[in-house]
Amino acid sequence: MTLGVFFAILGAAIAAGLSGIGSAKGVGIVGQAAGGVITEDPSKFGKVLILEILPGTQGLYGFLAAFMVMNKITAGMSTAMGLELLAASVPIAIVGLWSAIAQGKAAASGCSIVAKKPDQNGKAIILAAMVETYAVLALLISILLINKAV
């Protein structure tokens, strides 16, 4: 294996790994809050489930970036190309990690809204979804960088 291949694989691993860690942590945070709501009123499961799903998207974004990097790997690729792909993986890796955790906290707070005023669950979703904007922007930058790597 060449050094370029190693760096590209490392980039794919950090894109999927860090954003996946963030999603796991974010989903866990919401799950704890949602569990409390459901304990009091099981009929609110559907409303908190939407909030539960939101922080999981960053893990999917990291998986997508990793998949794109893996598709660019060729036998004997240069070290420079591998480093370009590693660098291209960094935006979604870092932003995916932190935004999923932040979104989990926002969505957990949204569970409180659902618990007290279930008719306001749309507002809870919007508040949590605002964090998603930054994950989407990071994914876009990673995709553009991956496609520019030559």
mmCIF file of N, CA and C in Angstrom, residues 14-143:
data_model
loop_
_atom_site.group_PDB
_atom_site.id
_atom_site.type_symbol
_atom_site.label_atom_id
_atom_site.label_comp_id
_atom_site.label_asym_id
_atom_site.label_seq_id
_atom_site.Cartn_x
_atom_site.Cartn_y
_atom_site.Cartn_z
ATOM 1 N N ILE A 14 -11.759 8.929 9.254
ATOM 2 C CA ILE A 14 -12.108 10.010 10.183
ATOM 3 C C ILE A 14 -13.446 10.643 9.818
ATOM 4 N N ALA A 15 -13.767 10.714 8.529
ATOM 5 C CA ALA A 15 -15.069 11.274 8.123
ATOM 6 C C ALA A 15 -16.203 10.435 8.690
ATOM 7 N N ALA A 16 -16.111 9.117 8.495
ATOM 8 C CA ALA A 16 -17.167 8.231 8.989
ATOM 9 C C ALA A 16 -17.101 8.089 10.511
ATOM 10 N N GLY A 17 -15.894 7.969 11.043
ATOM 11 C CA GLY A 17 -15.739 7.715 12.473
ATOM 12 C C GLY A 17 -16.152 8.863 13.357
ATOM 13 N N LEU A 18 -15.634 10.050 13.096
ATOM 14 C CA LEU A 18 -15.950 11.179 13.968
ATOM 15 C C LEU A 18 -17.402 11.612 13.847
ATOM 16 N N SER A 19 -17.918 11.668 12.630
ATOM 17 C CA SER A 19 -19.332 12.050 12.500
ATOM 18 C C SER A 19 -20.230 10.969 13.080
ATOM 19 N N GLY A 20 -19.804 9.720 12.977
ATOM 20 C CA GLY A 20 -20.570 8.629 13.593
ATOM 21 C C GLY A 20 -20.566 8.700 15.107
ATOM 22 N N ILE A 21 -19.432 9.040 15.678
ATOM 23 C CA ILE A 21 -19.350 9.213 17.136
ATOM 24 C C ILE A 21 -20.283 10.340 17.575
ATOM 25 N N GLY A 22 -20.243 11.451 16.840
ATOM 26 C CA GLY A 22 -21.126 12.574 17.167
ATOM 27 C C GLY A 22 -22.585 12.185 17.101
ATOM 28 N N SER A 23 -22.956 11.456 16.041
ATOM 29 C CA SER A 23 -24.351 11.025 15.906
ATOM 30 C C SER A 23 -24.756 10.079 17.026
ATOM 31 N N ALA A 24 -23.882 9.152 17.363
ATOM 32 C CA ALA A 24 -24.201 8.221 18.449
ATOM 33 C C ALA A 24 -24.412 8.967 19.759
ATOM 34 N N LYS A 25 -23.549 9.926 20.025
ATOM 35 C CA LYS A 25 -23.679 10.727 21.255
ATOM 36 C C LYS A 25 -24.952 11.576 21.213
ATOM 37 N N GLY A 26 -25.208 12.241 20.080
ATOM 38 C CA GLY A 26 -26.397 13.083 19.953
ATOM 39 C C GLY A 26 -27.688 12.306 20.069
ATOM 40 N N VAL A 27 -27.752 11.170 19.403
ATOM 41 C CA VAL A 27 -28.948 10.329 19.467
ATOM 42 C C VAL A 27 -29.146 9.805 20.895
ATOM 43 N N GLY A 28 -28.043 9.509 21.559
ATOM 44 C CA GLY A 28 -28.137 9.051 22.945
ATOM 45 C C GLY A 28 -28.684 10.122 23.873
ATOM 46 N N ILE A 29 -28.250 11.351 23.668
ATOM 47 C CA ILE A 29 -28.735 12.463 24.489
ATOM 48 C C ILE A 29 -30.250 12.617 24.323
ATOM 49 N N VAL A 30 -30.705 12.603 23.069
ATOM 50 C CA VAL A 30 -32.141 12.746 22.816
ATOM 51 C C VAL A 30 -32.901 11.538 23.349
ATOM 52 N N GLY A 31 -32.328 10.373 23.190
ATOM 53 C CA GLY A 31 -32.990 9.151 23.664
ATOM 54 C C GLY A 31 -33.282 9.197 25.148
ATOM 55 N N GLN A 32 -32.358 9.755 25.913
ATOM 56 C CA GLN A 32 -32.580 9.869 27.357
ATOM 57 C C GLN A 32 -33.751 10.792 27.650
ATOM 58 N N ALA A 33 -33.792 11.929 26.973
ATOM 59 C CA ALA A 33 -34.890 12.872 27.195
ATOM 60 C C ALA A 33 -36.211 12.296 26.693
ATOM 61 N N ALA A 34 -36.163 11.658 25.531
ATOM 62 C CA ALA A 34 -37.383 11.082 24.950
ATOM 63 C C ALA A 34 -37.938 9.968 25.830
ATOM 64 N N GLY A 35 -37.047 9.199 26.419
ATOM 65 C CA GLY A 35 -37.494 8.134 27.317
ATOM 66 C C GLY A 35 -38.290 8.670 28.489
ATOM 67 N N GLY A 36 -37.866 9.807 29.014
ATOM 68 C CA GLY A 36 -38.610 10.436 30.114
ATOM 69 C C GLY A 36 -39.992 10.886 29.681
ATOM 70 N N VAL A 37 -40.080 11.450 28.477
ATOM 71 C CA VAL A 37 -41.373 11.904 27.959
ATOM 72 C C VAL A 37 -42.304 10.712 27.759
ATOM 73 N N ILE A 38 -41.780 9.660 27.156
ATOM 74 C CA ILE A 38 -42.608 8.479 26.855
ATOM 75 C C ILE A 38 -43.058 7.777 28.132
ATOM 76 N N THR A 39 -42.229 7.829 29.169
ATOM 77 C CA THR A 39 -42.610 7.240 30.452
ATOM 78 C C THR A 39 -43.881 7.899 30.986
ATOM 79 N N GLU A 40 -43.964 9.201 30.823
ATOM 80 C CA GLU A 40 -45.130 9.946 31.309
ATOM 81 C C GLU A 40 -46.328 9.829 30.372
ATOM 82 N N ASP A 41 -46.060 9.770 29.058
ATOM 83 C CA ASP A 41 -47.156 9.731 28.085
ATOM 84 C C ASP A 41 -46.707 8.989 26.827
ATOM 85 N N PRO A 42 -46.938 7.674 26.767
ATOM 86 C CA PRO A 42 -46.495 6.868 25.622
ATOM 87 C C PRO A 42 -47.062 7.331 24.281
ATOM 88 N N SER A 43 -48.143 8.070 24.277
ATOM 89 C CA SER A 43 -48.731 8.529 23.014
ATOM 90 C C SER A 43 -47.855 9.578 22.312
ATOM 91 N N LYS A 44 -46.861 10.118 23.004
ATOM 92 C CA LYS A 44 -45.971 11.128 22.414
ATOM 93 C C LYS A 44 -44.752 10.514 21.723
ATOM 94 N N PHE A 45 -44.744 9.197 21.612
ATOM 95 C CA PHE A 45 -43.603 8.509 20.996
ATOM 96 C C PHE A 45 -43.305 9.036 19.596
ATOM 97 N N GLY A 46 -44.306 9.164 18.753
ATOM 98 C CA GLY A 46 -44.099 9.623 17.379
ATOM 99 C C GLY A 46 -43.486 11.003 17.305
ATOM 100 N N LYS A 47 -43.891 11.876 18.201
ATOM 101 C CA LYS A 47 -43.372 13.248 18.205
ATOM 102 C C LYS A 47 -41.905 13.294 18.638
ATOM 103 N N VAL A 48 -41.543 12.518 19.645
ATOM 104 C CA VAL A 48 -40.147 12.536 20.087
ATOM 105 C C VAL A 48 -39.255 11.699 19.169
ATOM 106 N N LEU A 49 -39.829 10.767 18.449
ATOM 107 C CA LEU A 49 -39.039 9.950 17.522
ATOM 108 C C LEU A 49 -38.418 10.831 16.435
ATOM 109 N N ILE A 50 -39.156 11.797 15.958
ATOM 110 C CA ILE A 50 -38.611 12.712 14.945
ATOM 111 C C ILE A 50 -37.399 13.449 15.507
ATOM 112 N N LEU A 51 -37.503 13.914 16.737
ATOM 113 C CA LEU A 51 -36.377 14.592 17.378
ATOM 114 C C LEU A 51 -35.206 13.630 17.580
ATOM 115 N N GLU A 52 -35.515 12.388 17.862
ATOM 116 C CA GLU A 52 -34.491 11.356 18.077
ATOM 117 C C GLU A 52 -33.668 11.106 16.817
ATOM 118 N N ILE A 53 -34.306 11.170 15.680
ATOM 119 C CA ILE A 53 -33.651 10.849 14.401
ATOM 120 C C ILE A 53 -32.693 11.952 13.960
ATOM 121 N N LEU A 54 -33.008 13.195 14.270
ATOM 122 C CA LEU A 54 -32.253 14.327 13.720
ATOM 123 C C LEU A 54 -30.733 14.245 13.896
ATOM 124 N N PRO A 55 -30.182 13.969 15.075
ATOM 125 C CA PRO A 55 -28.723 13.959 15.201
ATOM 126 C C PRO A 55 -28.046 12.786 14.477
ATOM 127 N N GLY A 56 -28.822 11.846 14.015
ATOM 128 C CA GLY A 56 -28.250 10.712 13.296
ATOM 129 C C GLY A 56 -27.816 11.039 11.878
ATOM 130 N N THR A 57 -28.263 12.150 11.355
ATOM 131 C CA THR A 57 -27.952 12.474 9.963
ATOM 132 C C THR A 57 -26.473 12.780 9.748
ATOM 133 N N GLN A 58 -25.819 13.338 10.740
ATOM 134 C CA GLN A 58 -24.405 13.656 10.577
ATOM 135 C C GLN A 58 -23.580 12.390 10.339
ATOM 136 N N GLY A 59 -23.949 11.309 10.978
ATOM 137 C CA GLY A 59 -23.264 10.040 10.727
ATOM 138 C C GLY A 59 -23.441 9.592 9.284
ATOM 139 N N LEU A 60 -24.619 9.822 8.750
ATOM 140 C CA LEU A 60 -24.863 9.497 7.338
ATOM 141 C C LEU A 60 -24.038 10.386 6.419
ATOM 142 N N TYR A 61 -23.895 11.662 6.775
ATOM 143 C CA TYR A 61 -23.087 12.565 5.960
ATOM 144 C C TYR A 61 -21.624 12.121 5.942
ATOM 145 N N GLY A 62 -21.125 11.727 7.099
ATOM 146 C CA GLY A 62 -19.748 11.235 7.171
ATOM 147 C C GLY A 62 -19.573 9.951 6.367
ATOM 148 N N PHE A 63 -20.569 9.079 6.423
ATOM 149 C CA PHE A 63 -20.531 7.849 5.630
ATOM 150 C C PHE A 63 -20.489 8.181 4.141
ATOM 151 N N LEU A 64 -21.297 9.149 3.711
ATOM 152 C CA LEU A 64 -21.316 9.551 2.306
ATOM 153 C C LEU A 64 -19.950 10.085 1.875
ATOM 154 N N ALA A 65 -19.361 10.950 2.684
ATOM 155 C CA ALA A 65 -18.038 11.494 2.358
ATOM 156 C C ALA A 65 -16.998 10.375 2.297
ATOM 157 N N ALA A 66 -17.056 9.457 3.253
ATOM 158 C CA ALA A 66 -16.111 8.335 3.263
ATOM 159 C C ALA A 66 -16.274 7.477 2.011
ATOM 160 N N PHE A 67 -17.501 7.241 1.625
ATOM 161 C CA PHE A 67 -17.781 6.458 0.417
ATOM 162 C C PHE A 67 -17.200 7.155 -0.817
ATOM 163 N N MET A 68 -17.363 8.470 -0.890
ATOM 164 C CA MET A 68 -16.827 9.223 -2.023
ATOM 165 C C MET A 68 -15.301 9.176 -2.057
ATOM 166 N N VAL A 69 -14.678 9.273 -0.889
ATOM 167 C CA VAL A 69 -13.218 9.176 -0.819
ATOM 168 C C VAL A 69 -12.764 7.793 -1.261
ATOM 169 N N MET A 70 -13.431 6.764 -0.777
ATOM 170 C CA MET A 70 -13.047 5.401 -1.135
ATOM 171 C C MET A 70 -13.148 5.167 -2.644
ATOM 172 N N ASN A 71 -14.114 5.816 -3.280
ATOM 173 C CA ASN A 71 -14.259 5.681 -4.730
ATOM 174 C C ASN A 71 -13.145 6.382 -5.500
ATOM 175 N N LYS A 72 -12.426 7.299 -4.864
ATOM 176 C CA LYS A 72 -11.327 8.012 -5.522
ATOM 177 C C LYS A 72 -9.983 7.293 -5.365
ATOM 178 N N ILE A 73 -9.943 6.292 -4.504
ATOM 179 C CA ILE A 73 -8.674 5.618 -4.239
ATOM 180 C C ILE A 73 -8.301 4.724 -5.420
ATOM 181 N N THR A 74 -7.052 4.863 -5.835
ATOM 182 C CA THR A 74 -6.509 4.005 -6.894
ATOM 183 C C THR A 74 -5.192 3.413 -6.409
ATOM 184 N N ALA A 75 -4.860 2.264 -6.928
ATOM 185 C CA ALA A 75 -3.598 1.622 -6.563
ATOM 186 C C ALA A 75 -2.446 2.535 -6.943
ATOM 187 N N GLY A 76 -1.543 2.742 -6.035
ATOM 188 C CA GLY A 76 -0.368 3.556 -6.315
ATOM 189 C C GLY A 76 -0.625 5.053 -6.377
ATOM 190 N N MET A 77 -1.733 5.509 -5.817
ATOM 191 C CA MET A 77 -2.014 6.954 -5.857
ATOM 192 C C MET A 77 -0.928 7.716 -5.117
ATOM 193 N N SER A 78 -0.717 8.951 -5.531
ATOM 194 C CA SER A 78 0.353 9.756 -4.958
ATOM 195 C C SER A 78 0.045 10.156 -3.518
ATOM 196 N N THR A 79 1.106 10.467 -2.802
ATOM 197 C CA THR A 79 0.952 10.953 -1.435
ATOM 198 C C THR A 79 0.171 12.256 -1.431
ATOM 199 N N ALA A 80 0.442 13.120 -2.409
ATOM 200 C CA ALA A 80 -0.266 14.400 -2.486
ATOM 201 C C ALA A 80 -1.770 14.178 -2.636
ATOM 202 N N MET A 81 -2.154 13.254 -3.489
ATOM 203 C CA MET A 81 -3.585 12.963 -3.691
ATOM 204 C C MET A 81 -4.197 12.416 -2.402
ATOM 205 N N GLY A 82 -3.488 11.531 -1.729
ATOM 206 C CA GLY A 82 -3.977 10.994 -0.462
ATOM 207 C C GLY A 82 -4.157 12.073 0.583
ATOM 208 N N LEU A 83 -3.206 13.003 0.641
ATOM 209 C CA LEU A 83 -3.309 14.109 1.592
ATOM 210 C C LEU A 83 -4.462 15.044 1.229
ATOM 211 N N GLU A 84 -4.693 15.253 -0.064
ATOM 212 C CA GLU A 84 -5.835 16.068 -0.488
ATOM 213 C C GLU A 84 -7.148 15.434 -0.021
ATOM 214 N N LEU A 85 -7.264 14.131 -0.178
ATOM 215 C CA LEU A 85 -8.491 13.443 0.237
ATOM 216 C C LEU A 85 -8.639 13.432 1.754
ATOM 217 N N LEU A 86 -7.522 13.314 2.459
ATOM 218 C CA LEU A 86 -7.560 13.407 3.919
ATOM 219 C C LEU A 86 -8.057 14.791 4.336
ATOM 220 N N ALA A 87 -7.500 15.832 3.732
ATOM 221 C CA ALA A 87 -7.913 17.205 4.060
ATOM 222 C C ALA A 87 -9.377 17.437 3.702
ATOM 223 N N ALA A 88 -9.827 16.857 2.603
ATOM 224 C CA ALA A 88 -11.221 17.019 2.168
ATOM 225 C C ALA A 88 -12.191 16.367 3.148
ATOM 226 N N SER A 89 -11.724 15.397 3.892
ATOM 227 C CA SER A 89 -12.566 14.685 4.855
ATOM 228 C C SER A 89 -12.721 15.432 6.174
ATOM 229 N N VAL A 90 -11.840 16.360 6.428
ATOM 230 C CA VAL A 90 -11.817 17.045 7.722
ATOM 231 C C VAL A 90 -13.082 17.871 8.008
ATOM 232 N N PRO A 91 -13.618 18.645 7.047
ATOM 233 C CA PRO A 91 -14.800 19.454 7.406
ATOM 234 C C PRO A 91 -15.968 18.628 7.938
ATOM 235 N N ILE A 92 -16.359 17.582 7.255
ATOM 236 C CA ILE A 92 -17.505 16.805 7.740
ATOM 237 C C ILE A 92 -17.141 16.002 8.981
ATOM 238 N N ALA A 93 -15.882 15.612 9.111
ATOM 239 C CA ALA A 93 -15.482 14.867 10.309
ATOM 240 C C ALA A 93 -15.648 15.728 11.562
ATOM 241 N N ILE A 94 -15.103 16.931 11.527
ATOM 242 C CA ILE A 94 -15.130 17.790 12.715
ATOM 243 C C ILE A 94 -16.526 18.379 12.939
ATOM 244 N N VAL A 95 -17.095 18.955 11.906
ATOM 245 C CA VAL A 95 -18.419 19.562 12.066
ATOM 246 C C VAL A 95 -19.476 18.493 12.335
ATOM 247 N N GLY A 96 -19.331 17.332 11.711
ATOM 248 C CA GLY A 96 -20.268 16.240 11.979
ATOM 249 C C GLY A 96 -20.233 15.806 13.431
ATOM 250 N N LEU A 97 -19.043 15.715 13.986
ATOM 251 C CA LEU A 97 -18.891 15.338 15.397
ATOM 252 C C LEU A 97 -19.590 16.348 16.304
ATOM 253 N N TRP A 98 -19.232 17.617 16.167
ATOM 254 C CA TRP A 98 -19.732 18.636 17.091
ATOM 255 C C TRP A 98 -21.185 18.998 16.845
ATOM 256 N N SER A 99 -21.596 19.057 15.588
ATOM 257 C CA SER A 99 -22.983 19.465 15.331
ATOM 258 C C SER A 99 -23.972 18.389 15.751
ATOM 259 N N ALA A 100 -23.594 17.125 15.644
ATOM 260 C CA ALA A 100 -24.510 16.065 16.078
ATOM 261 C C ALA A 100 -24.730 16.118 17.584
ATOM 262 N N ILE A 101 -23.680 16.395 18.319
ATOM 263 C CA ILE A 101 -23.816 16.517 19.772
ATOM 264 C C ILE A 101 -24.660 17.742 20.119
ATOM 265 N N ALA A 102 -24.381 18.869 19.459
ATOM 266 C CA ALA A 102 -25.159 20.085 19.706
ATOM 267 C C ALA A 102 -26.619 19.879 19.308
ATOM 268 N N GLN A 103 -26.834 19.194 18.194
ATOM 269 C CA GLN A 103 -28.205 18.944 17.760
ATOM 270 C C GLN A 103 -28.913 18.003 18.736
ATOM 271 N N GLY A 104 -28.195 17.063 19.286
ATOM 272 C CA GLY A 104 -28.783 16.185 20.293
ATOM 273 C C GLY A 104 -29.244 16.961 21.512
ATOM 274 N N LYS A 105 -28.443 17.934 21.929
ATOM 275 C CA LYS A 105 -28.831 18.765 23.075
ATOM 276 C C LYS A 105 -30.054 19.621 22.751
ATOM 277 N N ALA A 106 -30.065 20.190 21.542
ATOM 278 C CA ALA A 106 -31.217 21.013 21.140
ATOM 279 C C ALA A 106 -32.474 20.154 21.017
ATOM 280 N N ALA A 107 -32.329 18.968 20.458
ATOM 281 C CA ALA A 107 -33.482 18.072 20.314
ATOM 282 C C ALA A 107 -33.962 17.562 21.671
ATOM 283 N N ALA A 108 -33.039 17.346 22.596
ATOM 284 C CA ALA A 108 -33.435 16.933 23.949
ATOM 285 C C ALA A 108 -34.258 18.027 24.616
ATOM 286 N N SER A 109 -33.870 19.269 24.412
ATOM 287 C CA SER A 109 -34.675 20.383 24.928
ATOM 288 C C SER A 109 -36.031 20.408 24.255
ATOM 289 N N GLY A 110 -36.065 20.051 22.982
ATOM 290 C CA GLY A 110 -37.331 19.965 22.258
ATOM 291 C C GLY A 110 -38.265 18.930 22.854
ATOM 292 N N CYS A 111 -37.693 17.895 23.444
ATOM 293 C CA CYS A 111 -38.530 16.885 24.109
ATOM 294 C C CYS A 111 -39.307 17.513 25.268
ATOM 295 N N SER A 112 -38.708 18.511 25.915
ATOM 296 C CA SER A 112 -39.413 19.221 26.984
ATOM 297 C C SER A 112 -40.607 19.984 26.434
ATOM 298 N N ILE A 113 -40.424 20.558 25.239
ATOM 299 C CA ILE A 113 -41.542 21.254 24.596
ATOM 300 C C ILE A 113 -42.666 20.266 24.317
ATOM 301 N N VAL A 114 -42.311 19.119 23.754
ATOM 302 C CA VAL A 114 -43.308 18.093 23.425
ATOM 303 C C VAL A 114 -44.003 17.599 24.693
ATOM 304 N N ALA A 115 -43.256 17.468 25.788
ATOM 305 C CA ALA A 115 -43.842 16.981 27.037
ATOM 306 C C ALA A 115 -44.921 17.920 27.559
ATOM 307 N N LYS A 116 -44.664 19.222 27.459
ATOM 308 C CA LYS A 116 -45.592 20.199 28.038
ATOM 309 C C LYS A 116 -46.617 20.729 27.044
ATOM 310 N N LYS A 117 -46.199 20.873 25.793
ATOM 311 C CA LYS A 117 -47.093 21.428 24.764
ATOM 312 C C LYS A 117 -46.918 20.646 23.465
ATOM 313 N N PRO A 118 -47.485 19.454 23.389
ATOM 314 C CA PRO A 118 -47.261 18.591 22.227
ATOM 315 C C PRO A 118 -47.682 19.211 20.900
ATOM 316 N N ASP A 119 -48.590 20.155 20.937
ATOM 317 C CA ASP A 119 -49.026 20.820 19.703
ATOM 318 C C ASP A 119 -47.947 21.746 19.146
ATOM 319 N N GLN A 120 -46.893 21.985 19.904
ATOM 320 C CA GLN A 120 -45.795 22.863 19.489
ATOM 321 C C GLN A 120 -44.563 22.076 19.012
ATOM 322 N N ASN A 121 -44.734 20.788 18.695
ATOM 323 C CA ASN A 121 -43.582 19.955 18.333
ATOM 324 C C ASN A 121 -42.887 20.446 17.061
ATOM 325 N N GLY A 122 -43.604 21.128 16.171
ATOM 326 C CA GLY A 122 -42.972 21.681 14.974
ATOM 327 C C GLY A 122 -41.885 22.688 15.321
ATOM 328 N N LYS A 123 -42.120 23.468 16.341
ATOM 329 C CA LYS A 123 -41.123 24.446 16.787
ATOM 330 C C LYS A 123 -39.896 23.741 17.353
ATOM 331 N N ALA A 124 -40.141 22.668 18.078
ATOM 332 C CA ALA A 124 -39.026 21.895 18.633
ATOM 333 C C ALA A 124 -38.163 21.315 17.511
ATOM 334 N N ILE A 125 -38.802 20.842 16.470
ATOM 335 C CA ILE A 125 -38.076 20.271 15.328
ATOM 336 C C ILE A 125 -37.262 21.361 14.625
ATOM 337 N N ILE A 126 -37.864 22.517 14.418
ATOM 338 C CA ILE A 126 -37.167 23.617 13.734
ATOM 339 C C ILE A 126 -35.944 24.060 14.532
ATOM 340 N N LEU A 127 -36.094 24.188 15.842
ATOM 341 C CA LEU A 127 -34.958 24.606 16.671
ATOM 342 C C LEU A 127 -33.796 23.620 16.551
ATOM 343 N N ALA A 128 -34.093 22.337 16.586
ATOM 344 C CA ALA A 128 -33.041 21.321 16.468
ATOM 345 C C ALA A 128 -32.482 21.270 15.050
ATOM 346 N N ALA A 129 -33.338 21.471 14.073
ATOM 347 C CA ALA A 129 -32.903 21.384 12.665
ATOM 348 C C ALA A 129 -31.976 22.538 12.274
ATOM 349 N N MET A 130 -32.036 23.638 12.989
ATOM 350 C CA MET A 130 -31.156 24.766 12.661
ATOM 351 C C MET A 130 -29.681 24.358 12.750
ATOM 352 N N VAL A 131 -29.361 23.485 13.682
ATOM 353 C CA VAL A 131 -27.981 23.014 13.832
ATOM 354 C C VAL A 131 -27.551 22.233 12.587
ATOM 355 N N GLU A 132 -28.498 21.560 11.979
ATOM 356 C CA GLU A 132 -28.241 20.736 10.793
ATOM 357 C C GLU A 132 -27.626 21.551 9.652
ATOM 358 N N THR A 133 -27.945 22.827 9.599
ATOM 359 C CA THR A 133 -27.438 23.699 8.535
ATOM 360 C C THR A 133 -25.923 23.611 8.430
ATOM 361 N N TYR A 134 -25.257 23.611 9.564
ATOM 362 C CA TYR A 134 -23.797 23.619 9.565
ATOM 363 C C TYR A 134 -23.218 22.272 9.155
ATOM 364 N N ALA A 135 -23.906 21.206 9.491
ATOM 365 C CA ALA A 135 -23.477 19.889 9.032
ATOM 366 C C ALA A 135 -23.632 19.781 7.514
ATOM 367 N N VAL A 136 -24.728 20.306 6.989
ATOM 368 C CA VAL A 136 -24.953 20.277 5.541
ATOM 369 C C VAL A 136 -23.880 21.106 4.829
ATOM 370 N N LEU A 137 -23.546 22.274 5.366
ATOM 371 C CA LEU A 137 -22.500 23.099 4.762
ATOM 372 C C LEU A 137 -21.146 22.386 4.787
ATOM 373 N N ALA A 138 -20.838 21.731 5.901
ATOM 374 C CA ALA A 138 -19.580 20.991 5.985
ATOM 375 C C ALA A 138 -19.557 19.832 4.993
ATOM 376 N N LEU A 139 -20.679 19.141 4.854
ATOM 377 C CA LEU A 139 -20.749 18.063 3.866
ATOM 378 C C LEU A 139 -20.528 18.619 2.467
ATOM 379 N N LEU A 140 -21.149 19.733 2.165
ATOM 380 C CA LEU A 140 -20.987 20.346 0.847
ATOM 381 C C LEU A 140 -19.523 20.693 0.580
ATOM 382 N N ILE A 141 -18.860 21.284 1.554
ATOM 383 C CA ILE A 141 -17.438 21.620 1.385
ATOM 384 C C ILE A 141 -16.618 20.353 1.182
ATOM 385 N N SER A 142 -16.875 19.316 1.981
ATOM 386 C CA SER A 142 -16.137 18.068 1.807
ATOM 387 C C SER A 142 -16.372 17.474 0.421
ATOM 388 N N ILE A 143 -17.613 17.486 -0.040
ATOM 389 C CA ILE A 143 -17.911 16.949 -1.380
ATOM 390 C C ILE A 143 -17.171 17.744 -2.456
#
